[in-house]
XYZ file of C-alpha atoms in Angstrom:
771
model
C -12.104 69.883 -125.649
C -12.181 66.660 -123.653
C -13.229 66.209 -120.067
C -13.063 63.449 -117.491
C -15.871 60.930 -117.925
C -14.801 58.723 -115.007
C -16.380 60.945 -112.380
C -19.518 59.195 -111.117
C -22.509 61.386 -110.259
C -23.425 61.548 -106.604
C -27.052 61.684 -105.515
C -27.478 64.629 -103.202
C -29.343 63.899 -99.957
C -30.040 67.568 -99.484
C -33.349 69.220 -100.243
C -33.578 70.623 -103.726
C -34.858 74.108 -103.004
C -35.314 74.905 -106.666
C -37.581 71.902 -107.001
C -39.339 72.877 -103.780
C -39.944 76.411 -105.044
C -41.269 75.006 -108.307
C -43.719 72.762 -106.429
C -44.849 75.725 -104.340
C -45.261 77.834 -107.469
C -47.187 75.206 -109.424
C -49.440 74.099 -106.529
C -50.084 77.412 -104.800
C -53.788 77.190 -105.533
C -54.031 73.758 -103.868
C -52.007 74.989 -100.903
C -54.266 78.003 -100.545
C -57.328 75.747 -100.856
C -56.055 73.394 -98.108
C -55.358 76.357 -95.852
C -58.791 77.843 -96.490
C -60.648 74.522 -96.032
C -58.909 73.634 -92.757
C -59.476 77.056 -91.227
C -63.012 77.248 -92.646
C -63.773 73.918 -90.976
C -62.538 75.276 -87.652
C -64.617 78.432 -88.130
C -67.718 76.397 -89.044
C -67.239 74.265 -85.936
C -67.052 77.383 -83.779
C -69.959 79.020 -85.565
C -72.351 76.075 -85.542
C -71.508 74.579 -82.124
C -73.495 75.703 -79.118
C -71.647 77.215 -76.175
C -71.647 74.882 -73.166
C -71.668 76.462 -69.699
C -70.901 74.923 -66.314
C -72.052 75.823 -62.830
C -70.131 74.458 -59.812
C -70.617 74.262 -56.052
C -68.673 72.818 -53.116
C -70.042 70.822 -50.166
C -68.425 69.801 -46.873
C -69.527 66.554 -45.264
C -69.158 67.001 -41.512
C -69.828 63.818 -39.514
C -69.285 64.027 -35.759
C -68.418 60.645 -34.306
C -69.566 60.652 -30.684
C -69.812 56.892 -30.256
C -66.205 56.682 -29.100
C -67.057 58.861 -26.104
C -69.148 55.992 -24.753
C -66.238 53.594 -25.158
C -68.052 51.677 -27.881
C -66.259 50.655 -31.084
C -67.930 52.047 -34.190
C -68.913 49.871 -37.139
C -67.087 51.971 -39.740
C -64.107 50.888 -41.844
C -60.592 52.239 -41.305
C -60.698 54.725 -44.155
C -64.057 56.143 -43.098
C -63.482 59.528 -44.754
C -62.975 57.998 -48.159
C -66.001 55.754 -47.759
C -68.119 58.668 -46.610
C -67.219 60.848 -49.607
C -67.654 57.986 -52.085
C -70.998 57.034 -50.582
C -72.365 60.567 -50.751
C -71.260 60.918 -54.371
C -73.165 57.748 -55.210
C -76.253 59.162 -53.485
C -76.037 62.411 -55.462
C -75.768 60.516 -58.767
C -78.377 57.891 -57.862
C -81.685 57.642 -59.697
C -83.545 57.817 -56.377
C -82.152 61.266 -55.600
C -82.529 62.538 -59.179
C -86.194 61.551 -59.122
C -86.505 63.565 -55.923
C -84.998 66.553 -57.773
C -87.553 66.178 -60.565
C -90.387 65.937 -58.053
C -89.528 69.328 -56.588
C -88.487 71.072 -59.842
C -90.202 72.601 -62.859
C -87.850 71.612 -65.666
C -90.360 69.515 -67.594
C -91.337 72.271 -70.075
C -88.649 73.900 -72.267
C -89.102 76.955 -74.508
C -86.757 77.429 -77.482
C -86.131 80.213 -79.965
C -85.454 79.253 -83.593
C -82.354 81.212 -84.618
C -80.863 81.702 -88.039
C -77.989 79.390 -87.112
C -78.740 77.647 -83.791
C -81.713 77.134 -81.498
C -81.466 78.584 -77.999
C -83.455 77.646 -74.870
C -85.272 80.622 -73.340
C -84.972 79.432 -69.751
C -84.367 82.763 -68.077
C -87.108 84.685 -69.868
C -89.534 82.587 -72.010
C -92.426 84.111 -74.015
C -94.936 82.333 -71.777
C -95.188 79.918 -68.883
C -96.845 76.559 -69.536
C -98.977 74.405 -67.237
C -100.306 71.059 -68.520
C -102.819 68.853 -66.740
C -102.857 65.336 -68.115
C -99.591 63.520 -67.500
C -100.407 60.634 -69.831
C -100.282 62.107 -73.315
C -98.528 61.316 -76.596
C -96.765 64.648 -77.164
C -93.738 64.102 -74.944
C -90.402 65.224 -76.451
C -92.078 66.639 -79.564
C -91.575 70.281 -80.658
C -94.791 72.304 -80.638
C -94.505 75.528 -82.646
C -95.611 78.678 -80.808
C -96.599 81.986 -82.361
C -98.180 84.959 -80.627
C -101.132 86.469 -82.489
C -101.683 89.381 -80.141
C -101.619 90.078 -76.417
C -104.573 87.725 -75.866
C -104.174 84.947 -78.415
C -101.482 82.583 -79.653
C -101.083 79.717 -82.138
C -99.807 76.202 -81.523
C -98.894 73.755 -84.270
C -97.513 70.228 -84.152
C -95.373 69.495 -87.207
C -97.592 69.743 -90.281
C -100.872 69.508 -88.403
C -103.528 72.163 -88.394
C -102.872 75.236 -86.271
C -104.636 75.501 -82.918
C -105.563 79.002 -81.720
C -105.759 79.549 -77.971
C -106.179 82.352 -75.489
C -103.806 83.151 -72.669
C -104.846 81.921 -69.195
C -107.439 79.579 -70.745
C -107.258 75.894 -71.432
C -106.336 74.852 -74.942
C -106.257 71.303 -76.271
C -103.892 69.982 -78.927
C -104.399 66.305 -79.670
C -104.689 64.618 -76.243
C -102.822 67.341 -74.355
C -104.547 70.070 -72.336
C -102.489 73.037 -71.227
C -102.666 76.672 -70.139
C -100.245 79.356 -71.309
C -99.673 82.536 -69.317
C -98.120 85.427 -71.183
C -94.798 86.843 -69.979
C -95.124 90.622 -70.225
C -91.390 91.097 -69.611
C -90.401 89.083 -72.682
C -88.981 91.077 -75.580
C -88.750 89.536 -79.016
C -85.390 89.665 -80.790
C -84.347 88.619 -84.282
C -85.505 85.013 -83.796
C -87.294 83.283 -86.658
C -89.805 81.572 -84.399
C -90.407 79.714 -81.150
C -91.360 76.221 -80.048
C -91.904 74.416 -76.753
C -91.139 70.853 -75.711
C -92.732 68.871 -72.877
C -89.979 66.535 -71.669
C -90.757 63.055 -70.448
C -89.455 61.919 -67.088
C -87.021 59.451 -68.652
C -85.636 62.227 -70.860
C -85.159 64.498 -67.865
C -83.430 61.713 -65.922
C -81.041 61.129 -68.818
C -80.482 64.884 -69.018
C -79.568 65.099 -65.322
C -77.361 61.988 -65.395
C -75.516 63.181 -68.500
C -74.734 66.698 -67.267
C -74.307 66.157 -63.503
C -70.817 65.481 -62.173
C -69.840 64.874 -58.541
C -66.192 64.370 -57.641
C -64.120 64.370 -54.457
C -62.299 67.619 -53.766
C -60.364 66.644 -50.651
C -60.751 63.294 -48.896
C -59.126 64.510 -45.687
C -61.444 67.517 -45.487
C -64.499 65.518 -46.646
C -65.282 68.036 -49.399
C -66.837 67.337 -52.794
C -67.437 69.439 -55.878
C -70.727 69.206 -57.785
C -70.981 70.642 -61.284
C -73.729 70.797 -63.866
C -73.436 71.605 -67.586
C -76.009 73.116 -69.904
C -76.201 75.284 -73.009
C -77.958 77.947 -70.927
C -75.860 79.322 -68.010
C -78.913 80.368 -66.008
C -80.461 76.934 -66.278
C -77.204 75.255 -65.229
C -77.111 77.439 -62.115
C -80.804 76.868 -61.323
C -80.562 73.091 -61.639
C -77.432 72.909 -59.498
C -78.938 75.149 -56.811
C -81.946 72.846 -56.641
C -79.663 69.797 -56.387
C -77.649 71.323 -53.529
C -80.661 72.313 -51.462
C -82.475 69.017 -51.960
C -79.353 66.963 -51.303
C -78.847 68.417 -47.818
C -82.455 67.729 -46.943
C -82.555 64.324 -48.628
C -79.325 63.067 -47.075
C -80.394 63.971 -43.542
C -83.837 62.430 -44.015
C -82.497 59.242 -45.514
C -79.978 58.652 -42.736
C -82.432 59.312 -39.882
C -85.311 57.554 -41.591
C -83.351 54.381 -42.258
C -82.101 53.982 -38.696
C -85.419 55.006 -37.142
C -87.419 52.543 -39.226
C -85.045 49.734 -38.304
C -85.170 50.520 -34.593
C -88.987 50.857 -34.615
C -89.390 47.509 -36.321
C -87.006 45.828 -33.894
C -88.835 47.351 -30.898
C -92.185 46.097 -32.140
C -90.850 42.598 -32.788
C -89.198 42.425 -29.375
C -92.479 43.419 -27.728
C -94.370 40.658 -29.509
C -91.761 38.060 -28.621
C -91.752 39.149 -24.981
C -95.496 38.524 -24.743
C -95.162 35.054 -26.283
C -92.268 34.151 -24.003
C -94.227 35.356 -20.959
C -97.180 33.119 -21.885
C -94.861 30.106 -22.220
C -93.216 30.870 -18.879
C -96.639 31.002 -17.154
C -97.503 27.628 -18.710
C -94.271 26.048 -17.482
C -94.904 27.363 -14.006
C -98.486 26.011 -13.863
C -97.434 22.649 -15.371
C -94.745 22.165 -12.722
C -97.089 23.080 -9.924
C -99.863 20.762 -11.156
C -97.795 17.725 -12.188
C -94.886 18.090 -9.792
C -92.439 17.298 -12.642
C -91.137 18.523 -15.977
C -89.573 15.288 -17.426
C -90.932 13.635 -20.620
C -90.910 9.899 -21.394
C -88.797 8.378 -24.156
C -91.873 6.760 -25.658
C -93.359 10.146 -26.120
C -90.236 11.246 -28.030
C -90.281 8.209 -30.325
C -93.980 8.643 -30.988
C -93.442 12.279 -31.914
C -90.578 11.336 -34.267
C -92.751 8.745 -36.001
C -95.615 11.173 -36.404
C -93.228 13.750 -37.879
C -92.008 11.263 -40.461
C -95.569 10.386 -41.428
C -96.346 14.085 -41.697
C -93.447 14.433 -44.127
C -94.787 11.586 -46.227
C -98.289 13.033 -46.186
C -96.907 16.396 -47.312
C -94.934 14.698 -50.063
C -97.958 12.815 -51.466
C -100.247 15.801 -51.040
C -97.779 17.979 -52.948
C -97.589 15.385 -55.705
C -101.354 15.180 -55.990
C -101.671 19.006 -56.068
C -99.069 19.311 -58.829
C -100.703 16.459 -60.721
C -104.148 18.059 -60.465
C -102.662 21.381 -61.672
C -101.058 19.702 -64.651
C -104.293 17.818 -65.503
C -106.135 21.140 -65.554
C -103.419 22.693 -67.743
C -103.517 19.642 -69.998
C -107.266 20.068 -70.409
C -106.635 23.724 -71.316
C -104.077 22.813 -73.985
C -100.882 23.516 -71.963
C -98.513 20.547 -71.982
C -95.599 21.841 -69.884
C -95.072 19.708 -66.721
C -92.989 20.792 -63.661
C -89.541 19.209 -63.666
C -89.885 17.806 -60.123
C -93.147 16.057 -61.059
C -91.769 14.676 -64.311
C -88.934 12.999 -62.405
C -91.549 10.993 -60.489
C -93.522 9.865 -63.544
C -92.877 6.615 -65.414
C -90.568 6.927 -68.457
C -93.373 5.858 -70.814
C -95.578 8.725 -69.616
C -92.711 11.238 -69.985
C -92.190 10.010 -73.542
C -95.895 10.550 -74.336
C -95.789 14.048 -72.867
C -92.715 14.903 -74.994
C -94.547 13.606 -78.051
C -97.583 15.701 -77.140
C -95.410 18.841 -76.865
C -93.813 18.064 -80.220
C -97.242 17.705 -81.852
C -98.290 21.050 -80.386
C -95.171 22.717 -81.874
C -95.969 21.193 -85.263
C -99.541 22.436 -84.972
C -98.289 25.938 -84.219
C -96.071 25.824 -87.316
C -99.007 24.643 -89.442
C -101.090 27.518 -88.112
C -98.586 29.942 -89.716
C -99.126 28.428 -93.159
C -102.625 26.883 -93.075
C -106.011 27.824 -91.822
C -107.671 25.876 -89.046
C -110.213 24.345 -91.410
C -107.564 22.723 -93.598
C -107.164 18.960 -93.540
C -103.531 19.004 -92.337
C -104.337 21.244 -89.420
C -107.413 19.204 -88.423
C -105.440 15.967 -88.721
C -102.742 17.319 -86.426
C -105.398 18.502 -83.945
C -106.967 15.022 -83.973
C -103.588 13.421 -83.197
C -103.135 15.809 -80.297
C -106.581 15.027 -78.906
C -105.992 11.256 -79.102
C -102.595 11.469 -77.383
C -103.984 13.979 -74.878
C -106.860 11.652 -73.912
C -104.438 8.767 -73.497
C -102.156 10.866 -71.278
C -105.132 12.027 -69.188
C -106.196 8.402 -68.606
C -102.691 7.450 -67.470
C -102.404 10.518 -65.220
C -105.817 9.725 -63.712
C -104.648 6.216 -62.925
C -101.450 7.541 -61.394
C -103.416 10.029 -59.301
C -105.640 7.187 -57.993
C -102.568 5.195 -57.024
C -100.968 8.138 -55.173
C -104.283 8.891 -53.471
C -104.438 5.291 -52.311
C -100.927 5.611 -50.832
C -101.884 8.838 -49.102
C -104.844 7.091 -47.507
C -102.518 4.369 -46.277
C -100.213 6.966 -44.701
C -103.214 8.666 -43.090
C -104.317 5.353 -41.658
C -100.856 4.729 -40.241
C -100.770 8.212 -38.759
C -104.227 7.719 -37.223
C -102.987 4.525 -35.593
C -99.935 6.323 -34.185
C -102.018 9.242 -32.995
C -104.322 6.773 -31.301
C -101.286 5.306 -29.660
C -100.087 8.804 -28.779
C -103.521 9.622 -27.343
C -102.906 7.006 -24.740
C -99.960 9.098 -23.509
C -100.586 12.053 -21.223
C -101.736 14.981 -23.298
C -100.071 17.349 -20.944
C -96.599 15.930 -21.736
C -97.148 16.568 -25.443
C -98.279 20.101 -24.849
C -95.325 20.689 -22.533
C -92.772 19.615 -25.192
C -94.353 21.795 -27.784
C -94.294 24.834 -25.578
C -90.730 24.171 -24.527
C -89.581 23.946 -28.178
C -91.223 27.251 -29.116
C -89.851 28.924 -26.024
C -86.254 28.114 -26.998
C -86.787 29.477 -30.510
C -88.290 32.690 -29.188
C -85.443 33.059 -26.747
C -82.722 32.810 -29.447
C -84.591 35.146 -31.761
C -85.096 37.640 -28.926
C -81.379 37.808 -28.139
C -80.486 38.323 -31.834
C -82.946 41.178 -32.224
C -81.744 42.832 -29.032
C -78.151 42.803 -30.313
C -79.163 44.307 -33.682
C -81.205 47.016 -32.001
C -78.268 47.982 -29.817
C -75.989 48.290 -32.823
C -78.406 50.547 -34.745
C -78.998 52.717 -31.667
C -75.245 53.151 -31.205
C -74.778 54.048 -34.899
C -77.648 56.534 -34.786
C -76.422 58.134 -31.574
C -72.785 58.211 -32.658
C -73.111 59.698 -36.173
C -74.534 63.184 -36.488
C -74.557 64.467 -40.112
C -73.770 68.145 -40.487
C -73.401 68.899 -44.237
C -72.715 72.458 -45.359
C -72.497 74.302 -48.671
C -69.070 75.933 -48.855
C -69.611 77.555 -52.259
C -73.109 77.928 -53.776
C -73.898 77.241 -57.408
C -71.929 79.683 -59.542
C -73.148 81.595 -62.581
C -70.488 81.404 -65.283
C -71.156 83.331 -68.477
C -67.908 82.072 -69.992
C -68.462 78.818 -71.902
C -66.297 75.810 -71.149
C -66.609 74.571 -74.721
C -65.943 75.067 -77.495
C -62.620 76.766 -76.816
C -62.582 79.158 -79.764
C -58.882 79.932 -79.525
C -57.995 76.266 -79.279
C -60.271 75.281 -82.168
C -58.950 78.114 -84.332
C -55.387 77.174 -83.414
C -56.119 73.525 -84.176
C -57.518 74.551 -87.557
C -54.405 76.597 -88.320
C -52.056 73.832 -87.160
C -54.047 71.251 -89.127
C -53.830 73.405 -92.253
C -50.047 73.673 -91.799
C -49.739 69.923 -91.246
C -51.881 69.115 -94.297
C -49.933 71.613 -96.402
C -46.649 70.126 -95.171
C -47.757 66.604 -96.061
C -49.150 67.766 -99.393
C -45.874 69.487 -100.283
C -43.877 66.518 -99.012
C -45.878 64.009 -101.017
C -45.728 66.244 -104.096
C -41.978 66.644 -103.607
C -41.393 62.901 -103.276
C -43.808 62.015 -106.073
C -42.232 64.478 -108.537
C -39.702 62.525 -110.603
C -39.221 65.259 -113.191
C -36.078 67.285 -113.803
C -36.737 70.747 -112.419
C -33.455 72.636 -112.622
C -29.931 72.733 -114.001
C -28.497 71.686 -110.638
C -29.933 68.197 -111.135
C -28.076 67.899 -114.427
C -24.834 69.091 -112.815
C -25.130 66.757 -109.832
C -26.350 63.609 -111.579
C -24.446 63.583 -114.895
C -20.762 63.724 -115.826
C -21.508 65.600 -119.045
C -20.879 69.367 -118.833
C -23.808 71.748 -118.902
C -23.993 73.760 -122.091
C -26.733 76.070 -120.831
C -30.449 76.529 -120.239
C -33.257 77.890 -122.400
C -36.173 79.596 -120.624
C -39.788 78.742 -121.285
C -41.497 80.738 -124.008
C -44.546 82.803 -123.263
C -46.077 81.922 -126.587
C -46.252 78.755 -128.650
C -43.721 79.201 -131.440
C -41.779 76.320 -132.941
C -40.332 78.228 -135.878
C -37.239 80.392 -136.102
C -37.613 82.087 -132.760
C -34.232 83.813 -133.014
C -35.443 85.551 -136.169
C -39.023 86.352 -135.116
C -38.202 87.442 -131.540
C -34.533 88.472 -131.571
C -34.737 90.411 -128.282
C -36.467 87.719 -126.233
C -34.852 85.793 -123.385
C -35.152 82.581 -125.400
C -33.225 84.086 -128.328
C -30.538 85.397 -126.008
C -30.221 81.998 -124.332
C -29.781 80.316 -127.717
C -27.109 82.858 -128.673
C -25.411 81.990 -125.388
C -25.500 78.323 -126.401
C -23.892 79.269 -129.723
C -21.104 81.055 -127.847
C -20.583 78.148 -125.407
C -20.253 75.711 -128.303
C -17.163 77.589 -129.481
C -15.333 76.384 -126.375
C -15.817 72.744 -127.376
C -13.477 71.239 -129.997
C -11.754 74.557 -130.711
C -9.395 73.066 -133.322
C -12.207 72.037 -135.670
C -12.997 74.692 -138.248
C -15.968 72.774 -139.607
C -18.198 71.560 -136.816
C -20.789 68.812 -136.874
C -23.285 69.236 -134.043
C -25.781 66.485 -133.090
C -28.855 67.504 -131.107
C -30.636 64.617 -129.397
C -32.852 63.734 -126.437
C -34.330 60.716 -124.670
C -37.917 60.934 -125.923
C -39.901 63.176 -128.181
C -41.446 66.346 -126.820
C -38.328 67.636 -125.053
C -37.731 70.420 -127.632
C -34.862 68.796 -129.474
C -35.954 69.928 -132.946
C -36.710 73.470 -131.736
C -33.229 73.763 -130.208
C -31.557 72.337 -133.323
C -33.362 74.710 -135.695
C -32.887 77.862 -133.596
C -29.287 76.970 -132.747
C -28.611 76.662 -136.497
C -30.419 79.956 -137.070
C -28.279 81.684 -134.405
C -25.120 80.400 -136.136
C -26.413 81.601 -139.480
C -26.962 85.055 -137.986
C -23.242 85.069 -137.057
C -22.355 84.982 -140.802
C -21.731 81.250 -140.944
C -23.114 78.889 -143.506
C -25.258 76.397 -141.670
C -27.286 73.400 -142.731
C -29.853 71.616 -140.558
C -30.236 67.893 -141.298
C -33.366 66.069 -140.166
C -32.123 62.543 -139.394
C -35.407 61.420 -137.802
C -36.421 59.426 -140.873
C -39.042 57.571 -138.834
C -41.086 60.731 -138.202
C -41.006 63.561 -140.716
C -41.177 67.143 -139.391
C -44.270 69.129 -140.284
C -43.685 72.269 -138.262
C -40.384 73.473 -139.679
C -39.937 77.100 -140.748
C -38.375 76.054 -144.078
C -40.007 76.700 -147.416
C -42.111 73.923 -148.878
C -40.083 70.897 -149.961
C -40.725 67.801 -152.000
C -41.729 65.067 -149.505
C -40.325 62.447 -151.882
C -36.785 63.782 -151.469
C -34.567 63.995 -148.453
C -31.888 62.283 -146.403
C -33.327 58.824 -147.001
C -33.197 59.220 -150.823
C -29.695 60.700 -150.676
C -28.351 57.769 -148.640
C -29.702 55.257 -151.153
C -28.156 57.333 -153.986
C -31.441 58.143 -155.544
C -31.000 61.910 -155.305
C -28.164 64.313 -154.767
C -28.166 66.273 -151.560
C -28.072 69.490 -153.579
C -31.423 68.564 -155.058
C -33.010 68.005 -151.639
C -31.785 71.122 -149.792
C -34.511 73.615 -148.868
C -33.849 77.277 -148.184
C -34.752 78.595 -144.756
C -36.187 82.122 -144.378
C -32.770 83.242 -143.175
C -29.578 83.914 -145.092
C -26.817 81.266 -144.949
C -29.244 78.738 -143.445
C -30.336 75.622 -145.361
C -32.433 72.629 -144.393
C -32.155 69.005 -145.520
C -35.426 67.172 -144.721
C -35.620 63.517 -143.713
C -37.439 62.416 -146.858
C -39.752 59.455 -147.196
C -39.819 56.882 -144.370
C -37.377 54.011 -145.131
C -37.703 50.493 -143.657
C -34.083 50.504 -142.361
C -33.125 53.988 -141.086
C -30.449 52.663 -138.705
C -28.634 50.760 -141.502
C -28.710 53.843 -143.735
C -26.913 55.901 -141.105
C -24.348 53.179 -140.466
C -23.151 52.789 -144.084
C -20.479 54.833 -145.819
C -22.992 56.968 -147.678
C -23.785 58.874 -144.491
C -20.083 59.521 -143.882
C -19.672 60.651 -147.488
C -22.665 62.993 -147.119
C -21.155 64.638 -144.050
C -17.826 65.026 -145.801
C -19.453 66.721 -148.808
C -21.518 69.009 -146.582
C -18.377 70.100 -144.691
C -16.987 71.375 -147.989
C -19.962 73.689 -148.475
C -20.994 74.638 -144.907
C -19.238 75.958 -141.827
C -21.524 74.147 -139.420
C -23.727 71.081 -139.745
C -26.552 70.682 -137.217
C -28.091 67.192 -137.051
C -31.594 66.768 -135.591
C -31.366 63.114 -134.472
C -34.131 60.742 -133.395
C -34.697 60.296 -129.624
C -32.001 57.920 -128.367
C -34.309 56.570 -125.646
C -36.621 55.106 -128.307
C -34.375 54.097 -131.249
C -30.650 53.630 -131.871
C -30.488 55.918 -134.910
C -29.472 58.854 -132.760
C -26.469 56.992 -131.286
C -25.071 56.427 -134.811
C -25.455 60.118 -135.634
C -23.902 61.198 -132.317
C -20.793 59.110 -133.084
C -20.298 61.084 -136.302
C -20.611 64.489 -134.590
C -17.856 66.694 -133.231
C -20.094 67.609 -130.313
C -23.483 66.327 -129.145
C -26.088 68.405 -127.366
C -28.358 66.251 -125.184
C -31.621 68.095 -124.497
C -33.756 67.729 -121.334
C -37.018 69.567 -120.785
C -37.720 71.045 -117.371
C -40.737 69.539 -115.581
C -41.168 67.083 -118.455
C -38.087 64.873 -118.638
C -37.919 62.205 -115.973
C -34.946 61.781 -113.657
C -34.258 58.314 -114.989
C -33.374 59.986 -118.299
C -30.172 61.139 -116.574
C -29.279 57.520 -115.865
C -30.027 56.740 -119.500
C -27.544 59.440 -120.610
C -24.894 58.075 -118.242
C -25.437 54.607 -119.668
C -25.038 55.942 -123.242
C -21.818 57.739 -122.289
C -20.428 54.671 -120.533
C -21.311 52.157 -123.259
C -20.280 54.250 -126.276
C -17.296 55.938 -124.580
C -18.546 59.393 -125.562
C -16.352 62.333 -124.577
C -18.085 65.040 -126.556
C -21.591 65.181 -125.035
C -22.984 68.276 -123.384
C -26.345 68.749 -121.709
C -28.967 71.437 -122.117
C -32.090 72.147 -120.076
C -34.966 73.437 -122.163
C -38.164 75.274 -121.137
C -36.881 76.375 -117.729
C -39.672 78.313 -115.894
C -38.866 81.990 -115.521
C -38.124 83.131 -111.978
C -38.988 86.743 -112.680
C -35.369 87.663 -113.327
C -34.041 88.496 -116.816
C -30.719 87.505 -118.259
C -28.162 90.135 -118.981
C -29.107 93.729 -118.321
C -32.878 93.383 -118.379
C -33.616 94.760 -121.850
C -35.138 91.611 -123.305
C -38.713 91.645 -124.489
C -41.400 88.947 -124.276
C -44.752 88.879 -126.027
C -47.172 89.415 -123.181
C -46.375 89.853 -119.529
C -47.422 87.703 -116.576
C -50.158 88.870 -114.290
C -49.437 90.333 -110.895
C -50.463 87.195 -108.998
C -48.310 84.952 -111.209
C -45.412 87.344 -110.866
C -45.659 87.216 -107.098
C -45.640 83.413 -106.977
C -42.834 83.203 -109.515
C -40.714 85.159 -107.102
């Protein structure tokens, strides 16, 4: 029987469901483990995460603008509502306001219960109330274990320190902390392991408030805001938020009134002082005019005043220089060599260079101090250099100071001369100019302050804050996080995603042949059949030892299917081959020959794998020095090498000793002559060839066969073996090759009518997953 070998196999883009079911069956434990781990992680997160509660309140910011009734333009921006809401939110979240909350609250001491899983704060009903006296102690933010001895006594312990026993309502001291505990008679102990208290520092409480407090605009047009506070204890969240609401209303009103009032009071006081000064100057001007009959000043007086002012500037300049120089001389005597930048700009370059050198020597001395003691020679030498350079710098600075002092004296002399000249002018004119100058300054300052005061008075009169609480702090016993349903759903979805990726990666990474459909789709050779996987390890004559098994029935089916190939041949030569070893080629060849022998045919099995002798055959013991290799070199007759199998009409011709040239032995005429002689004595010749993927011996044997059975092993043979078979068919122009899939996993269904027996039966779990 010939068939068309020109049909090219087409790779199917569809999902191979048989392969997918095999992956699911073989990796069900990993899939179950992924599912369990993902959902267990979600459960652990829910179990070991504290419930977070939130309390919320709503405030309305009413600001009545009455300034427009007076016809006065307000000083607010166009979008005053938005600015008002944003400004109040900043006040609520400011550190100034939060400190005010802490000043009027009692959240500094926290009591906790030690649970078997999580610790819980006993805010609503603690075992005792705590009062501590000294604010400056070292036990802030440290857990202090608490244990009640009886109704009068208790124990306190800090980490692994010694226990301290105290009495309720009496002072007890632990380290540098003094406190008093008052017993709560309403407290009832549960299944807690223990208790501990923590005294929170102010910085910790500020961080706690900032982290959990949220203020956000609710409606800009209505000037409403929502304030919320989060905590692991719902009662504490409500208590803290209630305190924030009440203090905010009071604080906001005080801050607004206090700010404007303080500004107006200060302006009023300053205006009063300036009015008195201006009144004194006005009285002077009036008396001066009456006494002198004039108010004009001479130009000489102006020039003299300008000259004196210039000399005053010079005197201030030299005096400032001398003061800075004296300060630096003192610092230089004390070992400090840093000089003000303004003074260094006025020193000669040589002196600046010496000062830089002195600073460099001091740095070197400091470095030596890190490595040497002060009594060492290097350190003393460096100190001597510093002293020499220091003395030299002091001498130069002293000389410079004398020079500047001399110049200052010269300026003083010049000023004295000008003042003497000025003294000749009328003293009253000088006093008049001075008073006139101060009067103008006071007048300008007075007008500026009056304008500012008017603006603040208008703002204070025009803006009347009227804040109200629309919704008080709520008590929510439903946690906002974690969302158990969402976390559980996320765990389930994550498990499905991980399982999907695991199956996908396993599917793509699996390059093994899994089912007969892959042979049908990817090869042009017809499928002879499939042999199921055995439940036990048996490489002998399975058809004889287990005649009612599914494997034996499958092999008998192969025997029947072979009758449809090359029907005209009465004597058939069958070659059984595979790509590599381990695919069950020899097992199929031996049991196929045994099945033919059971059908009353004379069968001989020839082992042509002369490179690797078989050691697990069911034949009787044979002489290892005789076999196919000795027959082909004409050393022995084939009749002398034949071994009887433990089955009637079934003989076995072993491979014999390993020859150096097995391929050449199969290619000569002796092999053809051997087959011709065997055909005269046997109805069927089964050849167990070497793997064609490793050596070429099998190709030679397949060319001499009437039909070739190419064996693949399920979940063992790689998919590229199919391409190898196609290449063999194409190169050698084979038209008599059939394929067979060996060791196919059982799907739980039996062939035929279900009367086949297997040694042992699969467990219930395996049976379920096989389905």
